[in-house]
Amino acid sequence: MSNLVIVLGDQLNLKMSSLHNFDKGSDTVLMSEVKEEATYVKHHKQKIAFVFSAMRHFSEVLEKEGHNTLYVKYDAKDNQGSLFEQIKHTCKNNSYSSITIAHPGEYRLLEEVKTWESKLNIPVNITSDNRFIASQQFFSDWAEGRKQYRMEFFYRELRKKTGVLMEDKQPRGGKWNYDADNRKPFGKNPDIPERTQFSPDEITEDVLNLVESQFSDHFGDIHNFSFAVTREGALSVLSDFVEQRLTDFGQYQDAMLEGDPWLFHSHIGLYLNVGLLMPEEVIQAAEEAYLNGDVPINSAEGFIRQILGWREYVRGFYWYFMPGLKEKNYLEASRSLPELYWSGKTKMNCMSQCVQDTKKYAYAHHIQRLMVLGNFALLTGIEPKALNEWYLLVYADAYEWVEMPNVSSMVLFADGGQLASKPYAASGSYINKMSNYCRNCEYSVKEKTGPQACPFNYLYWHFLYRHQENFSSNPRMAMIYKTMSKMDQTKFNHMLEDADTFLIKLENNEEV
Ligand SMILES: Cc1cc2nc3c(=O)[nH]c(=O)nc-3n(C[C@H](O)[C@H](O)[C@H](O)COP(=O)(O)OP(=O)(O)OC[C@H]3O[C@@H](n4cnc5c(N)ncnc54)[C@H](O)[C@@H]3O)c2cc1C
Ligand code: SF4
């Protein structure tokens, strides 16, 4: 009796459930760099390099631990191009009594895995995805019967269940949420610690050469590659974050700075999402730093909320609402993705900077993704599928389970308010408050109309005006619609005209 265990590129941890009952005497692990997964969207070059290099390093760990491992490189002669064909090929040459795979992260892949058993005529055992703290069942039980699915309440349930930042059944410090102490912009010269970077070793160099030759038409620069590709490397990114940046994470988590997307963020999303780090150990590191008196409660709680709250919540939300989530388009947005999302060529400095960061590093922090790149997509009405594809391919941490709820539900309000109580729409003054982008912009954030006016200003009102029916009865938007009703009509019409002109230029691919 021998079992073939499939380890996917985002399941790189010895604790994965698929390896729990591994018999070193008879079982085999199969890992494969397949074209189908690397190209179903044209992932950023650094994302492919990261996943392939981390996979190659992890296969060495498996071998060292005594797991018989079959590793198929992208350019190997017997690479079959797709996961299923690779497994079929492997099963043809060896006889396996069963196949085991941990629950894939994406709906698309799970649907495919479910067909293997009948196609191969071998039992296929799908084990739970233990890269998360909350099971799908936990989310379903919480969500059942609700009309709205707010992260904050799910997070509190998980705090109670896990005991994280809890004392005598009460939240530590007396509050569940310290957001009121956060969201500060930077002062003049913030003193930001260097981010942890790694020089490519021989394995990574090979992968970088492969990516340059095989994926040259994919988005993004490759020469800035400096991610960790091993668990040890990822652990050192985590410990550097806790020691050097966690203290300031809370207060500056929404701030943006020209030329630096890394700031006081943790830069661990990509490691969590491929299993190099597990959420429990990340949360424990932050909680310990607080309990030892090394970091304030607003930073520890703010950071833990991202992992135990948002990350667990969006994953539960994704599986609960798939496959319907993919089709949602509540605001009937239909614009195709403007060229500037690829080229970064625009007079809008904030947009240009965020696209350039993304291109250079396969990274942008949350507020850049949400309140600049996402806000522009919401205000201009970009079609959800096109925007989802862009976000899925440009970031090194992007997988559909996390990207889609963030893009469709949080950015585009495409689910009509299941995730968010109101759209994350903002004018230029928010970007000006939270960043220094406006200082070097050809537009003026202070102006509301005319050729120099910041496009976010008039696009914001155009968005609210054209979606009055959708939002005017939303209690959280009552104030803003009241303000709109009191605005000088001539000035308001001028803003609508400027927005129309801008949208026509965008449609015609003219530089905006
Ligand atoms: C439009 C949009 C698209 C996004 N796409 C992705 C994506 O494809 N993959 C991804 O991992 N995150 C995504 N996020 C969430 C968040 O922006 C990234 O997790 C974060 O920027 C990663 O950088 P970091 O590790 O430095 O995070 P930090 O700011 O240091 O936060 C710590 C961790 O919290 C988790 N986290 C924070 N916010 C979220 C969130 N909204 N949803 C889920 N987890 C969260 C992540 O694991 C992150 O690593 C997206 C957000 C938006 C608004
Ligand atoms: S002025 Fe407007 S477009 Fe320019 S950087 Fe500021 S917010 Fe962005």
Coordinates of C-alpha atoms and ligand atoms in Angstrom, one line a residue:
M1 CA 0.0 0.0 0.0
S2 CA 1.6 3.3 -1.0
N3 CA 0.2 6.7 -1.0
L4 CA 1.0 9.6 -3.4
V5 CA 0.9 12.9 -1.5
I6 CA 0.5 16.0 -3.7
V7 CA 2.1 19.1 -2.2
L8 CA 1.0 22.3 -4.0
G9 CA 3.1 25.4 -4.3
D10 CA 1.2 27.2 -1.5
Q11 CA 1.4 24.2 0.9
L12 CA 5.1 24.4 1.9
N13 CA 5.0 23.3 5.5
L14 CA 6.0 20.0 7.2
K15 CA 2.9 20.4 9.4
M16 CA 0.5 20.3 6.4
S17 CA -2.4 18.0 7.0
S18 CA -1.6 16.0 3.9
L19 CA 1.7 14.9 5.5
H20 CA 0.3 13.9 8.9
N21 CA 0.1 10.2 8.2
F22 CA 3.0 10.0 5.7
D23 CA 4.7 6.6 5.8
K24 CA 8.4 7.2 5.1
G25 CA 8.8 3.5 4.1
S26 CA 6.3 3.5 1.3
D27 CA 4.8 6.9 0.5
T28 CA 5.9 9.5 -2.0
V29 CA 5.5 13.2 -2.3
L30 CA 4.9 14.7 -5.7
M31 CA 5.7 18.4 -6.3
S32 CA 5.6 19.9 -9.8
E33 CA 6.1 23.3 -11.4
V34 CA 3.3 23.3 -13.9
K35 CA 2.7 25.6 -16.8
E36 CA -1.1 25.6 -16.2
E37 CA -0.7 27.1 -12.7
A38 CA 2.0 29.5 -13.6
T39 CA 0.1 31.0 -16.6
Y40 CA -3.6 30.8 -16.0
V41 CA -3.1 34.5 -15.3
K42 CA 0.2 36.1 -16.2
H43 CA 1.5 36.3 -12.7
H44 CA 4.2 38.9 -11.8
K45 CA 7.7 37.5 -12.5
Q46 CA 8.7 37.8 -8.9
K47 CA 5.7 35.9 -7.8
I48 CA 6.5 32.9 -10.0
A49 CA 10.2 33.1 -8.9
F50 CA 9.2 33.2 -5.3
V51 CA 6.9 30.2 -5.5
F52 CA 9.2 28.1 -7.6
S53 CA 12.2 28.8 -5.5
A54 CA 10.3 28.2 -2.2
M55 CA 9.0 24.9 -3.7
R56 CA 12.5 23.8 -4.6
H57 CA 13.9 24.6 -1.2
F58 CA 10.9 22.9 0.5
S59 CA 11.5 19.7 -1.5
E60 CA 15.1 19.6 -0.1
V61 CA 13.6 19.9 3.4
L62 CA 11.2 17.0 2.7
E63 CA 14.2 14.9 1.4
K64 CA 16.2 15.8 4.4
E65 CA 13.4 14.7 6.7
G66 CA 13.3 11.3 4.9
H67 CA 10.3 11.9 2.7
N68 CA 10.7 10.2 -0.7
T69 CA 10.1 13.2 -3.0
L70 CA 9.5 13.4 -6.8
Y71 CA 10.2 17.0 -7.9
V72 CA 9.4 18.0 -11.5
K73 CA 11.0 21.2 -12.6
Y74 CA 9.4 23.5 -15.1
D75 CA 11.8 22.7 -17.9
A76 CA 12.1 19.0 -17.1
K77 CA 11.6 16.6 -20.0
D78 CA 8.8 14.7 -18.4
N79 CA 6.9 17.9 -17.2
Q80 CA 3.4 17.3 -18.4
G81 CA 2.2 21.0 -18.1
S82 CA -0.7 20.4 -15.8
L83 CA -1.2 19.0 -12.4
F84 CA -3.6 16.4 -13.4
E85 CA -1.5 15.2 -16.4
Q86 CA 1.6 15.1 -14.1
I87 CA -0.2 12.9 -11.5
K88 CA -1.6 10.7 -14.3
H89 CA 1.9 10.3 -15.7
T90 CA 3.4 9.5 -12.2
C91 CA 0.6 7.0 -11.5
K92 CA 1.3 5.3 -14.9
N93 CA 4.9 4.6 -13.9
N94 CA 4.2 3.5 -10.3
S95 CA 1.3 1.9 -8.6
Y96 CA -0.2 3.9 -5.8
S97 CA -3.2 2.7 -3.8
S98 CA -4.3 6.3 -2.9
I99 CA -3.7 9.9 -3.5
T100 CA -3.7 12.5 -0.7
I101 CA -3.9 16.3 -1.1
A102 CA -4.6 19.1 1.4
H103 CA -7.7 21.1 0.5
P104 CA -6.6 23.6 -2.2
G105 CA -6.9 27.3 -1.5
E106 CA -8.8 28.1 -4.6
Y107 CA -12.3 27.0 -5.7
R108 CA -11.1 26.4 -9.3
L109 CA -8.6 23.8 -8.1
L110 CA -10.8 22.1 -5.6
E111 CA -13.4 21.5 -8.4
E112 CA -10.6 19.9 -10.5
V113 CA -9.3 17.8 -7.6
K114 CA -12.8 16.4 -7.1
T115 CA -12.7 14.9 -10.6
W116 CA -9.4 13.0 -10.1
E117 CA -10.8 10.0 -8.3
S118 CA -13.1 9.0 -11.2
K119 CA -10.6 9.9 -13.9
L120 CA -7.7 8.0 -12.3
N121 CA -9.7 5.3 -10.6
I122 CA -7.7 5.8 -7.4
P123 CA -9.2 7.0 -4.1
V124 CA -8.4 10.6 -3.5
N125 CA -8.3 11.8 0.1
I126 CA -8.7 15.6 0.6
T127 CA -7.4 16.6 4.0
S128 CA -8.3 19.9 5.8
D129 CA -6.5 23.1 5.0
N130 CA -4.6 23.7 8.3
R131 CA -3.0 26.9 7.1
F132 CA -5.9 28.7 8.8
I133 CA -7.1 28.9 12.4
A134 CA -10.9 28.9 11.6
S135 CA -12.4 26.0 9.7
Q136 CA -14.9 26.7 6.9
Q137 CA -17.5 25.2 9.2
F138 CA -16.7 27.7 11.9
F139 CA -17.3 30.5 9.4
S140 CA -20.6 28.9 8.1
D141 CA -21.9 28.4 11.6
W142 CA -21.2 32.1 12.4
A143 CA -22.6 33.4 9.1
E144 CA -25.7 31.3 9.0
G145 CA -28.8 33.5 9.3
R146 CA -27.0 36.8 9.2
K147 CA -27.9 39.5 6.7
Q148 CA -24.5 41.3 7.1
Y149 CA -21.2 39.7 7.7
R150 CA -19.0 42.2 9.5
M151 CA -15.4 41.2 10.1
E152 CA -15.3 42.8 13.6
F153 CA -17.9 40.4 15.0
F154 CA -16.3 37.3 13.5
Y155 CA -12.9 38.4 14.9
R156 CA -14.4 38.8 18.4
E157 CA -15.7 35.2 18.1
L158 CA -12.2 34.0 17.2
R159 CA -10.6 36.0 20.0
K160 CA -13.0 34.3 22.4
K161 CA -12.4 30.8 20.9
T162 CA -8.6 31.1 20.8
G163 CA -8.1 33.2 23.9
V164 CA -5.8 35.5 22.0
L165 CA -5.4 38.9 23.7
M166 CA -8.0 37.8 26.3
E167 CA -7.9 37.9 30.1
D168 CA -10.7 36.5 32.2
K169 CA -12.9 36.3 29.1
Q170 CA -12.4 40.0 28.5
P171 CA -10.3 41.7 25.8
R172 CA -6.9 42.7 27.1
G173 CA -6.7 46.4 27.7
G174 CA -10.5 46.6 28.0
K175 CA -11.3 47.2 24.3
W176 CA -11.7 44.9 21.3
N177 CA -10.4 47.4 18.8
Y178 CA -7.8 50.2 19.1
D179 CA -8.3 51.7 15.6
A180 CA -9.0 55.1 17.1
D181 CA -5.4 55.2 18.2
N182 CA -4.1 54.3 14.7
R183 CA -4.3 55.8 11.2
K184 CA -1.8 58.6 11.6
P185 CA 0.0 60.1 8.7
F186 CA 3.8 60.5 8.9
G187 CA 5.5 63.6 10.4
K188 CA 8.4 65.1 8.4
N189 CA 11.1 62.5 8.3
P190 CA 9.9 59.1 9.6
D191 CA 12.7 56.9 10.8
I192 CA 11.9 53.6 9.0
P193 CA 13.9 50.5 9.6
E194 CA 15.4 48.7 6.6
R195 CA 13.3 45.8 5.4
T196 CA 14.8 42.4 5.6
Q197 CA 16.1 41.3 2.3
F198 CA 17.8 38.2 1.0
S199 CA 20.4 37.7 -1.8
P200 CA 19.5 34.9 -4.2
D201 CA 21.3 31.6 -3.6
E202 CA 22.1 29.1 -6.4
I203 CA 18.6 27.7 -6.4
T204 CA 17.0 31.1 -6.6
E205 CA 19.5 32.2 -9.3
D206 CA 18.4 29.2 -11.5
V207 CA 14.8 30.1 -11.0
L208 CA 15.4 33.7 -11.8
N209 CA 17.0 32.7 -15.1
L210 CA 14.1 30.4 -15.8
V211 CA 11.6 33.1 -15.2
E212 CA 13.5 35.6 -17.4
S213 CA 13.6 33.1 -20.3
Q214 CA 10.1 31.5 -19.9
F215 CA 7.9 34.4 -18.6
S216 CA 9.5 37.4 -20.2
D217 CA 6.1 38.7 -21.3
H218 CA 4.7 38.7 -17.8
F219 CA 4.2 41.9 -15.7
G220 CA 6.8 43.2 -13.4
D221 CA 10.6 43.6 -12.8
I222 CA 12.6 40.6 -11.8
H223 CA 15.9 42.2 -10.8
N224 CA 14.6 43.5 -7.4
F225 CA 14.0 40.0 -6.2
S226 CA 14.9 39.8 -2.5
F227 CA 12.2 37.7 -0.8
A228 CA 13.0 34.9 1.6
V229 CA 12.4 31.5 0.0
T230 CA 12.8 29.2 3.1
R231 CA 11.0 28.9 6.4
E232 CA 14.1 30.1 8.2
G233 CA 14.2 33.2 6.1
A234 CA 10.5 33.9 6.6
L235 CA 10.9 33.4 10.4
S236 CA 13.7 36.0 10.4
V237 CA 11.4 38.5 8.5
L238 CA 8.8 37.9 11.2
S239 CA 11.2 38.4 14.1
D240 CA 12.8 41.5 12.5
F241 CA 9.2 42.9 12.2
V242 CA 8.3 42.2 15.8
E243 CA 11.6 43.7 17.1
Q244 CA 11.9 46.7 14.8
R245 CA 8.5 47.7 13.3
L246 CA 5.6 46.3 15.3
T247 CA 5.7 49.2 17.8
D248 CA 4.9 51.7 15.1
F249 CA 2.7 49.4 13.0
G250 CA -0.5 50.5 14.5
Q251 CA -0.2 54.2 14.3
Y252 CA 1.2 54.2 10.8
Q253 CA -0.6 51.3 9.2
D254 CA -2.6 53.6 6.9
A255 CA 0.2 56.0 6.0
M256 CA 1.7 56.2 2.5
L257 CA 5.1 57.5 1.5
E258 CA 6.4 58.2 -2.0
G259 CA 9.1 55.6 -3.0
D260 CA 8.6 53.3 0.0
P261 CA 5.7 50.8 0.1
W262 CA 7.3 48.7 2.9
L263 CA 7.2 51.2 5.9
F264 CA 6.1 49.7 9.2
H265 CA 4.3 46.8 7.6
S266 CA 5.2 43.2 8.3
H267 CA 5.9 41.9 4.7
I268 CA 4.9 38.4 5.7
G269 CA 1.6 37.9 3.7
L270 CA 3.4 36.0 0.9
Y271 CA 5.0 33.6 3.5
L272 CA 1.7 33.0 5.3
N273 CA 0.0 32.3 2.0
V274 CA 2.4 29.5 0.9
G275 CA 2.7 27.9 4.4
L276 CA 6.3 29.1 5.2
L277 CA 4.7 30.7 8.2
M278 CA 1.6 29.6 10.1
P279 CA -0.9 32.1 11.5
E280 CA -0.7 30.8 15.1
E281 CA 3.1 31.4 15.4
V282 CA 2.7 34.9 13.9
I283 CA 0.0 35.9 16.3
Q284 CA 1.9 34.3 19.2
A285 CA 5.0 36.4 18.4
A286 CA 2.9 39.7 18.4
E287 CA 1.0 38.7 21.6
E288 CA 4.2 37.8 23.4
A289 CA 5.8 41.2 22.4
Y290 CA 2.8 42.9 24.0
L291 CA 2.8 40.7 27.2
N292 CA 6.5 41.3 27.6
G293 CA 5.9 45.1 27.5
D294 CA 7.8 45.5 24.2
V295 CA 5.0 46.9 22.1
P296 CA 1.8 48.9 22.9
I297 CA -1.6 47.3 22.8
N298 CA -2.8 49.4 19.8
S299 CA 0.0 47.9 17.7
A300 CA -0.3 44.3 18.9
E301 CA -4.1 44.3 18.6
G302 CA -4.0 46.2 15.2
F303 CA -1.6 43.6 13.8
I304 CA -3.3 40.6 15.3
R305 CA -6.7 41.8 13.9
Q306 CA -5.1 41.7 10.4
I307 CA -4.2 38.0 10.8
L308 CA -6.9 36.6 13.2
G309 CA -9.5 39.0 11.9
W310 CA -9.2 39.9 8.3
R311 CA -7.2 37.0 6.9
E312 CA -9.4 34.3 8.6
Y313 CA -12.5 36.2 7.8
V314 CA -11.9 36.8 4.0
R315 CA -11.0 33.1 3.6
G316 CA -14.2 32.0 5.3
F317 CA -16.1 34.6 3.3
Y318 CA -14.6 33.3 0.0
W319 CA -15.6 29.7 0.5
Y320 CA -19.1 30.7 1.9
F321 CA -19.9 32.8 -1.1
M322 CA -18.2 30.9 -3.9
P323 CA -18.8 30.4 -6.8
G324 CA -21.4 33.2 -6.8
L325 CA -18.9 35.8 -5.5
K326 CA -17.0 35.7 -8.8
E327 CA -20.1 36.8 -10.7
K328 CA -21.1 39.7 -8.4
N329 CA -21.4 43.2 -9.9
Y330 CA -23.9 45.1 -7.8
L331 CA -22.9 48.5 -9.2
E332 CA -23.0 47.2 -12.8
A333 CA -19.4 48.4 -13.4
S334 CA -18.4 47.8 -17.0
R335 CA -15.2 49.8 -17.8
S336 CA -12.3 47.8 -19.0
L337 CA -9.0 48.1 -17.1
P338 CA -7.2 51.3 -18.2
E339 CA -3.7 50.9 -19.6
L340 CA -2.2 52.9 -16.8
Y341 CA -2.6 50.0 -14.4
W342 CA 0.1 48.3 -16.4
S343 CA 2.3 51.2 -17.5
G344 CA 1.9 53.5 -14.5
K345 CA 1.8 56.3 -17.1
T346 CA -0.4 59.0 -15.6
K347 CA -0.1 62.5 -14.4
M348 CA -1.8 61.4 -11.1
N349 CA 1.3 60.9 -8.9
C350 CA -0.4 58.7 -6.4
M351 CA -1.6 56.2 -9.0
S352 CA 1.7 56.3 -10.8
Q353 CA 3.7 55.7 -7.6
C354 CA 1.5 52.8 -6.5
V355 CA 1.7 51.1 -9.9
Q356 CA 5.5 51.6 -10.0
D357 CA 5.9 50.1 -6.5
T358 CA 3.7 47.1 -7.6
K359 CA 5.8 46.6 -10.8
K360 CA 9.1 46.9 -9.0
Y361 CA 8.4 44.8 -5.9
A362 CA 5.2 42.7 -6.5
Y363 CA 4.1 44.5 -3.3
A364 CA 2.1 47.5 -2.2
H365 CA 0.6 47.9 1.2
H366 CA -3.0 47.7 2.1
I367 CA -4.0 51.4 1.8
Q368 CA -2.2 51.7 -1.5
R369 CA -4.2 48.7 -2.8
L370 CA -7.5 49.9 -1.2
M371 CA -7.5 53.7 -1.2
V372 CA -5.5 54.6 -4.2
L373 CA -5.5 51.8 -6.8
G374 CA -8.9 50.4 -5.6
N375 CA -10.5 53.8 -5.0
F376 CA -9.7 54.8 -8.6
A377 CA -11.2 51.6 -9.9
L378 CA -14.4 52.0 -7.8
L379 CA -14.9 55.7 -8.8
T380 CA -14.3 55.0 -12.5
G381 CA -16.4 51.9 -12.5
I382 CA -14.0 49.2 -13.6
E383 CA -15.5 45.8 -14.3
P384 CA -14.9 43.3 -11.4
K385 CA -13.5 40.4 -13.5
A386 CA -10.9 42.6 -15.1
L387 CA -9.9 44.2 -11.8
N388 CA -9.8 40.8 -10.0
E389 CA -7.4 39.4 -12.7
W390 CA -5.1 42.4 -12.3
Y391 CA -4.9 42.1 -8.5
L392 CA -4.5 38.3 -8.7
L393 CA -1.5 38.5 -11.0
V394 CA 0.5 41.6 -9.7
Y395 CA 1.1 40.8 -6.0
A396 CA 3.4 38.1 -4.7
D397 CA 0.9 37.2 -2.0
A398 CA -2.2 37.0 -4.3
Y399 CA -4.4 33.9 -4.3
E400 CA -8.0 34.0 -5.3
W401 CA -9.3 33.2 -1.8
V402 CA -7.8 36.4 -0.4
E403 CA -7.7 38.6 -3.5
M404 CA -11.3 38.2 -4.6
P405 CA -13.1 39.2 -1.3
N406 CA -10.8 42.2 -1.1
V407 CA -11.3 43.3 -4.7
S408 CA -14.9 42.4 -5.4
S409 CA -16.4 43.0 -2.0
M410 CA -14.1 45.6 -0.3
V411 CA -12.9 47.7 -3.2
L412 CA -15.8 47.5 -5.7
F413 CA -18.8 46.9 -3.4
A414 CA -19.8 44.3 -6.0
D415 CA -21.6 42.1 -3.4
G416 CA -23.9 45.0 -2.5
G417 CA -22.7 45.3 1.1
Q418 CA -22.2 41.8 2.4
L419 CA -18.7 42.5 3.4
A420 CA -18.6 46.3 3.9
S421 CA -21.3 48.6 5.3
K422 CA -20.5 51.3 2.8
P423 CA -18.1 51.7 -0.2
Y424 CA -14.5 52.7 0.4
A425 CA -14.8 55.8 -1.8
A426 CA -12.7 58.9 -1.1
S427 CA -11.7 62.2 -2.6
G428 CA -8.2 63.5 -3.0
S429 CA -8.2 65.0 0.5
Y430 CA -7.9 61.5 2.1
I431 CA -4.9 60.6 -0.1
N432 CA -3.4 64.0 0.7
K433 CA -3.9 63.5 4.4
M434 CA -2.4 60.0 4.5
S435 CA 0.6 60.5 2.1
N436 CA 3.1 62.9 0.5
Y437 CA 2.0 62.0 -3.0
C438 CA 0.2 65.2 -3.7
R439 CA 3.3 67.4 -3.3
N440 CA 4.8 66.0 -6.5
C441 CA 1.6 65.8 -8.5
E442 CA 0.7 67.7 -11.7
Y443 CA -2.8 68.1 -10.3
S444 CA -3.8 70.2 -7.3
V445 CA -5.6 68.4 -4.5
K446 CA -7.1 71.6 -3.3
E447 CA -8.9 72.3 -6.6
K448 CA -12.3 70.7 -7.2
T449 CA -12.9 71.8 -10.9
G450 CA -10.9 72.8 -13.9
P451 CA -7.9 71.3 -15.7
Q452 CA -5.6 71.4 -12.6
A453 CA -8.2 69.8 -10.2
C454 CA -7.3 66.5 -8.7
P455 CA -9.4 63.9 -10.6
F456 CA -10.2 62.0 -7.3
N457 CA -12.2 65.1 -6.3
Y458 CA -14.7 65.3 -9.1
L459 CA -14.7 61.5 -9.7
Y460 CA -15.8 61.1 -6.1
W461 CA -18.9 63.2 -6.5
H462 CA -19.6 61.8 -9.9
F463 CA -19.6 58.3 -8.3
L464 CA -21.9 59.4 -5.5
Y465 CA -24.2 61.1 -7.9
R466 CA -24.6 58.3 -10.4
H467 CA -25.2 55.7 -7.6
Q468 CA -27.6 57.8 -5.6
E469 CA -30.2 55.0 -5.9
N470 CA -27.8 52.5 -4.5
F471 CA -26.6 54.5 -1.5
S472 CA -28.8 57.4 -0.5
S473 CA -30.8 55.3 1.9
N474 CA -27.7 53.9 3.5
P475 CA -27.6 55.4 7.0
R476 CA -23.7 55.5 7.0
M477 CA -23.9 57.7 3.9
A478 CA -26.7 60.0 4.9
M479 CA -24.3 62.9 5.9
I480 CA -22.5 62.9 2.6
Y481 CA -25.7 62.9 0.6
K482 CA -27.0 65.8 2.8
T483 CA -23.8 67.7 2.0
M484 CA -24.3 66.9 -1.7
S485 CA -27.8 68.3 -1.7
K486 CA -26.6 71.6 -0.3
M487 CA -23.8 72.1 -2.8
D488 CA -23.8 75.0 -5.2
Q489 CA -25.5 73.6 -8.3
T490 CA -23.3 75.4 -10.8
K491 CA -20.1 74.2 -9.2
F492 CA -21.5 70.7 -8.8
N493 CA -22.5 70.5 -12.5
H494 CA -19.0 71.7 -13.4
M495 CA -17.5 68.8 -11.4
L496 CA -19.8 66.3 -13.2
E497 CA -18.7 67.7 -16.5
D498 CA -15.0 67.4 -15.6
A499 CA -15.6 63.9 -14.5
D500 CA -17.4 63.0 -17.8
T501 CA -14.5 64.5 -19.7
F502 CA -12.0 62.6 -17.7
L503 CA -13.8 59.3 -18.2
I504 CA -14.0 59.8 -21.9
K505 CA -10.2 60.4 -22.0
L506 CA -9.7 57.3 -19.9
E507 CA -11.9 55.3 -22.3
N508 CA -9.9 56.7 -25.3
N509 CA -6.6 55.7 -23.6
E510 CA -5.4 59.3 -23.5
E511 CA -3.0 60.2 -20.8
V512 CA -4.9 61.4 -17.7
Ligands
LIG1 C1 -7.6 45.3 -3.2 C2 -6.9 44.5 -2.3 C3 -6.3 43.3 -2.7 C4 -5.6 42.5 -1.8 N1 -5.1 41.3 -2.2 C5 -4.4 40.5 -1.3 C6 -3.9 39.3 -1.8 O1 -4.0 38.9 -2.9 N2 -3.2 38.5 -0.8 C7 -3.1 38.9 0.5 O2 -2.5 38.2 1.2 N3 -3.6 40.1 0.9 C8 -4.3 40.9 0.0 N4 -4.8 42.1 0.5 C9 -4.7 42.4 1.9 C10 -3.4 43.2 2.3 O3 -3.3 44.4 1.5 C11 -2.2 42.4 2.2 O4 -2.4 41.2 3.0 C12 -1.0 43.1 2.8 O5 -0.8 44.3 2.1 C13 0.3 42.3 2.7 O6 1.4 43.0 3.2 P1 2.0 42.7 4.6 O7 2.3 41.3 4.8 O8 3.1 43.7 4.8 O9 0.7 43.1 5.5 P2 0.5 43.9 6.9 O10 0.0 45.2 6.6 O11 1.8 43.8 7.7 O12 -0.6 43.0 7.6 C14 -0.3 41.7 8.2 C15 -1.0 40.6 7.6 O13 -2.4 40.7 7.8 C16 -3.1 40.0 6.8 N5 -4.1 40.9 6.2 C17 -4.1 42.3 6.3 N6 -5.2 42.8 5.7 C18 -5.8 41.8 5.1 C19 -7.0 41.7 4.3 N7 -7.7 42.7 4.0 N8 -7.3 40.4 3.9 C20 -6.6 39.4 4.2 N9 -5.5 39.4 4.9 C21 -5.1 40.6 5.4 C22 -2.1 39.5 5.8 O14 -1.8 38.2 6.0 C23 -0.9 40.4 6.1 O15 0.3 39.8 5.8 C24 -5.5 42.9 -0.4 C25 -6.1 44.1 0.0 C26 -6.8 44.9 -0.9 C27 -7.4 46.1 -0.4
SF4_2 S1 -3.5 65.6 -6.3 FE1 -5.0 63.9 -6.6 S2 -4.1 62.7 -8.2 FE2 -2.5 64.0 -7.5 S3 -1.4 62.7 -6.0 FE3 -3.0 63.9 -4.9 S4 -4.8 62.6 -4.8 FE4 -3.4 61.8 -6.3

